[in-house]
């Protein structure tokens, strides 16, 4: 018959899997906003999912503390890893929420956004893949996949750098409308937040 600690450890594993699925879902929803940022149901789902992410994070942290009272040496490292991974996924959730807030302000059909849409979508796709691979590498203890995840971050950094270099140049010496100023600031902020998703992955 499983002990209390074994039961709690099993719950931690199950809760972590739920958390991981919701974070990946959040990334997918954010990509959908790139095509149509007027779908209120997407923002509603993102906000609801964020509350679930926060509650699962608190639940896992509490469960980890129960197990840590007298852990076996063999699973101590795994317990601490779950604790750390949960924190990273919660931060990714926060960053995704930031991106969705910026998307709400952007004019998706205007020239400025359409210029950088492909790069932003590429960044989102890369970070979604990195997050999935990081979760898989962790749960399956796949060292090679973990290394590939780290290496992929260079591509995300390059795209972030590209947007950071070209966006000011495109706006330089031009009279911008209020919407264009908003778009420029939001594009820059989205690129930064997506790049941070890659760092956390």
GROMACS .gro file of C-alpha atoms in nm:
model
  201
    1UNK     CA    1   0.000   0.000   0.000
    2UNK     CA    2   0.149   0.338  -0.100
    3UNK     CA    3   0.260   0.571   0.178
    4UNK     CA    4   0.130   0.928   0.216
    5UNK     CA    5   0.450   1.063   0.063
    6UNK     CA    6   0.423   0.829  -0.233
    7UNK     CA    7   0.065   0.942  -0.289
    8UNK     CA    8   0.165   1.308  -0.268
    9UNK     CA    9   0.456   1.252  -0.507
   10UNK     CA   10   0.214   1.087  -0.752
   11UNK     CA   11  -0.017   1.390  -0.725
   12UNK     CA   12   0.276   1.624  -0.792
   13UNK     CA   13   0.352   1.434  -1.112
   14UNK     CA   14  -0.011   1.444  -1.224
   15UNK     CA   15  -0.055   1.813  -1.140
   16UNK     CA   16   0.267   1.897  -1.323
   17UNK     CA   17   0.138   1.726  -1.638
   18UNK     CA   18  -0.186   1.927  -1.621
   19UNK     CA   19   0.012   2.248  -1.569
   20UNK     CA   20   0.234   2.169  -1.867
   21UNK     CA   21  -0.065   2.106  -2.096
   22UNK     CA   22  -0.230   2.434  -2.000
   23UNK     CA   23   0.089   2.635  -2.062
   24UNK     CA   24   0.126   2.479  -2.407
   25UNK     CA   25  -0.240   2.557  -2.474
   26UNK     CA   26  -0.173   2.920  -2.377
   27UNK     CA   27   0.106   2.945  -2.633
   28UNK     CA   28  -0.124   2.805  -2.901
   29UNK     CA   29  -0.401   3.052  -2.813
   30UNK     CA   30  -0.154   3.341  -2.836
   31UNK     CA   31  -0.056   3.234  -3.188
   32UNK     CA   32  -0.426   3.242  -3.283
   33UNK     CA   33  -0.443   3.607  -3.172
   34UNK     CA   34  -0.182   3.695  -3.434
   35UNK     CA   35  -0.445   3.635  -3.702
   36UNK     CA   36  -0.746   3.783  -3.524
   37UNK     CA   37  -0.702   3.982  -3.205
   38UNK     CA   38  -1.074   4.061  -3.170
   39UNK     CA   39  -1.183   3.719  -3.046
   40UNK     CA   40  -1.290   3.790  -2.690
   41UNK     CA   41  -1.337   3.420  -2.620
   42UNK     CA   42  -0.962   3.367  -2.665
   43UNK     CA   43  -0.876   3.640  -2.414
   44UNK     CA   44  -1.132   3.492  -2.174
   45UNK     CA   45  -0.977   3.146  -2.205
   46UNK     CA   46  -0.625   3.285  -2.162
   47UNK     CA   47  -0.727   3.472  -1.846
   48UNK     CA   48  -0.911   3.170  -1.706
   49UNK     CA   49  -0.615   2.944  -1.784
   50UNK     CA   50  -0.380   3.187  -1.610
   51UNK     CA   51  -0.584   3.158  -1.290
   52UNK     CA   52  -0.568   2.778  -1.319
   53UNK     CA   53  -0.190   2.794  -1.372
   54UNK     CA   54  -0.148   3.006  -1.059
   55UNK     CA   55  -0.365   2.773  -0.849
   56UNK     CA   56  -0.182   2.459  -0.971
   57UNK     CA   57   0.152   2.623  -0.897
   58UNK     CA   58   0.044   2.691  -0.537
   59UNK     CA   59  -0.090   2.334  -0.507
   60UNK     CA   60   0.234   2.178  -0.634
   61UNK     CA   61   0.445   2.397  -0.404
   62UNK     CA   62   0.237   2.288  -0.105
   63UNK     CA   63   0.263   1.922  -0.209
   64UNK     CA   64   0.640   1.953  -0.250
   65UNK     CA   65   0.670   2.092   0.103
   66UNK     CA   66   0.480   1.788   0.240
   67UNK     CA   67   0.720   1.546   0.071
   68UNK     CA   68   1.028   1.745   0.176
   69UNK     CA   69   0.965   1.688   0.547
   70UNK     CA   70   1.133   1.347   0.524
   71UNK     CA   71   1.223   1.270   0.162
   72UNK     CA   72   1.409   0.969   0.042
   73UNK     CA   73   1.751   1.057  -0.094
   74UNK     CA   74   1.661   0.889  -0.423
   75UNK     CA   75   1.374   1.125  -0.503
   76UNK     CA   76   1.497   1.448  -0.341
   77UNK     CA   77   1.650   1.575  -0.665
   78UNK     CA   78   1.332   1.498  -0.861
   79UNK     CA   79   1.113   1.673  -0.602
   80UNK     CA   80   1.328   1.987  -0.615
   81UNK     CA   81   1.323   1.969  -0.995
   82UNK     CA   82   0.943   1.960  -0.997
   83UNK     CA   83   0.948   2.261  -0.767
   84UNK     CA   84   1.179   2.453  -1.002
   85UNK     CA   85   1.003   2.347  -1.322
   86UNK     CA   86   0.668   2.454  -1.178
   87UNK     CA   87   0.810   2.801  -1.109
   88UNK     CA   88   0.943   2.828  -1.466
   89UNK     CA   89   0.610   2.721  -1.618
   90UNK     CA   90   0.424   2.972  -1.400
   91UNK     CA   91   0.657   3.248  -1.525
   92UNK     CA   92   0.598   3.138  -1.884
   93UNK     CA   93   0.226   3.166  -1.814
   94UNK     CA   94   0.274   3.524  -1.692
   95UNK     CA   95   0.476   3.614  -2.003
   96UNK     CA   96   0.209   3.467  -2.233
   97UNK     CA   97  -0.053   3.675  -2.053
   98UNK     CA   98   0.160   3.985  -2.114
   99UNK     CA   99   0.177   3.906  -2.487
  100UNK     CA  100  -0.201   3.866  -2.505
  101UNK     CA  101  -0.247   4.207  -2.340
  102UNK     CA  102  -0.021   4.369  -2.600
  103UNK     CA  103  -0.201   4.187  -2.882
  104UNK     CA  104  -0.529   4.340  -2.774
  105UNK     CA  105  -0.393   4.689  -2.845
  106UNK     CA  106  -0.245   4.620  -3.189
  107UNK     CA  107  -0.398   4.693  -3.529
  108UNK     CA  108  -0.330   4.354  -3.690
  109UNK     CA  109  -0.402   4.473  -4.044
  110UNK     CA  110  -0.174   4.777  -4.034
  111UNK     CA  111   0.162   4.778  -4.209
  112UNK     CA  112   0.378   4.785  -3.897
  113UNK     CA  113   0.237   4.467  -3.745
  114UNK     CA  114   0.219   4.277  -4.075
  115UNK     CA  115   0.591   4.355  -4.126
  116UNK     CA  116   0.686   4.172  -3.805
  117UNK     CA  117   0.402   3.921  -3.776
  118UNK     CA  118   0.602   3.641  -3.941
  119UNK     CA  119   0.897   3.696  -3.705
  120UNK     CA  120   0.674   3.707  -3.398
  121UNK     CA  121   0.493   3.390  -3.506
  122UNK     CA  122   0.829   3.221  -3.564
  123UNK     CA  123   0.939   3.323  -3.215
  124UNK     CA  124   0.616   3.186  -3.068
  125UNK     CA  125   0.649   2.858  -3.259
  126UNK     CA  126   1.010   2.816  -3.148
  127UNK     CA  127   0.931   2.891  -2.784
  128UNK     CA  128   0.628   2.660  -2.793
  129UNK     CA  129   0.853   2.382  -2.923
  130UNK     CA  130   1.120   2.467  -2.664
  131UNK     CA  131   0.866   2.453  -2.383
  132UNK     CA  132   0.727   2.119  -2.503
  133UNK     CA  133   1.078   1.977  -2.542
  134UNK     CA  134   1.187   2.106  -2.201
  135UNK     CA  135   0.888   1.935  -2.038
  136UNK     CA  136   0.953   1.613  -2.230
  137UNK     CA  137   1.327   1.624  -2.156
  138UNK     CA  138   1.251   1.669  -1.787
  139UNK     CA  139   0.985   1.399  -1.752
  140UNK     CA  140   1.176   1.147  -1.968
  141UNK     CA  141   1.524   1.250  -1.849
  142UNK     CA  142   1.634   1.306  -2.209
  143UNK     CA  143   1.968   1.490  -2.192
  144UNK     CA  144   2.004   1.531  -2.569
  145UNK     CA  145   1.663   1.693  -2.602
  146UNK     CA  146   1.749   1.926  -2.314
  147UNK     CA  147   2.065   2.033  -2.499
  148UNK     CA  148   1.868   2.089  -2.821
  149UNK     CA  149   1.620   2.305  -2.629
  150UNK     CA  150   1.904   2.523  -2.501
  151UNK     CA  151   2.056   2.552  -2.850
  152UNK     CA  152   1.720   2.657  -3.002
  153UNK     CA  153   1.721   2.962  -2.775
  154UNK     CA  154   1.987   3.117  -3.003
  155UNK     CA  155   1.731   3.133  -3.287
  156UNK     CA  156   1.481   3.309  -3.061
  157UNK     CA  157   1.750   3.555  -2.951
  158UNK     CA  158   1.838   3.630  -3.314
  159UNK     CA  159   1.476   3.709  -3.402
  160UNK     CA  160   1.442   3.929  -3.093
  161UNK     CA  161   1.760   4.112  -3.188
  162UNK     CA  162   1.638   4.153  -3.548
  163UNK     CA  163   1.311   4.313  -3.437
  164UNK     CA  164   1.494   4.531  -3.184
  165UNK     CA  165   1.731   4.655  -3.456
  166UNK     CA  166   1.485   4.709  -3.741
  167UNK     CA  167   1.176   4.840  -3.564
  168UNK     CA  168   1.333   5.173  -3.454
  169UNK     CA  169   1.486   5.217  -3.801
  170UNK     CA  170   1.148   5.168  -3.965
  171UNK     CA  171   0.991   5.432  -3.741
  172UNK     CA  172   1.282   5.679  -3.753
  173UNK     CA  173   1.221   6.025  -3.901
  174UNK     CA  174   0.851   5.956  -3.963
  175UNK     CA  175   0.538   6.113  -3.826
  176UNK     CA  176   0.355   5.825  -3.661
  177UNK     CA  177  -0.011   5.810  -3.571
  178UNK     CA  178  -0.109   5.723  -3.215
  179UNK     CA  179  -0.196   5.370  -3.329
  180UNK     CA  180   0.141   5.330  -3.501
  181UNK     CA  181   0.321   5.437  -3.183
  182UNK     CA  182   0.113   5.187  -2.986
  183UNK     CA  183   0.187   4.914  -3.242
  184UNK     CA  184   0.561   4.981  -3.232
  185UNK     CA  185   0.574   4.971  -2.852
  186UNK     CA  186   0.360   4.655  -2.839
  187UNK     CA  187   0.564   4.473  -3.104
  188UNK     CA  188   0.884   4.551  -2.916
  189UNK     CA  189   0.731   4.441  -2.585
  190UNK     CA  190   0.590   4.121  -2.734
  191UNK     CA  191   0.928   4.028  -2.881
  192UNK     CA  192   1.088   4.084  -2.540
  193UNK     CA  193   0.830   3.873  -2.356
  194UNK     CA  194   0.848   3.589  -2.610
  195UNK     CA  195   1.227   3.594  -2.584
  196UNK     CA  196   1.190   3.560  -2.207
  197UNK     CA  197   0.964   3.255  -2.263
  198UNK     CA  198   1.256   3.097  -2.448
  199UNK     CA  199   1.493   3.181  -2.160
  200UNK     CA  200   1.259   3.019  -1.909
  201UNK     CA  201   1.220   2.709  -2.127
   0.00000   0.00000   0.00000
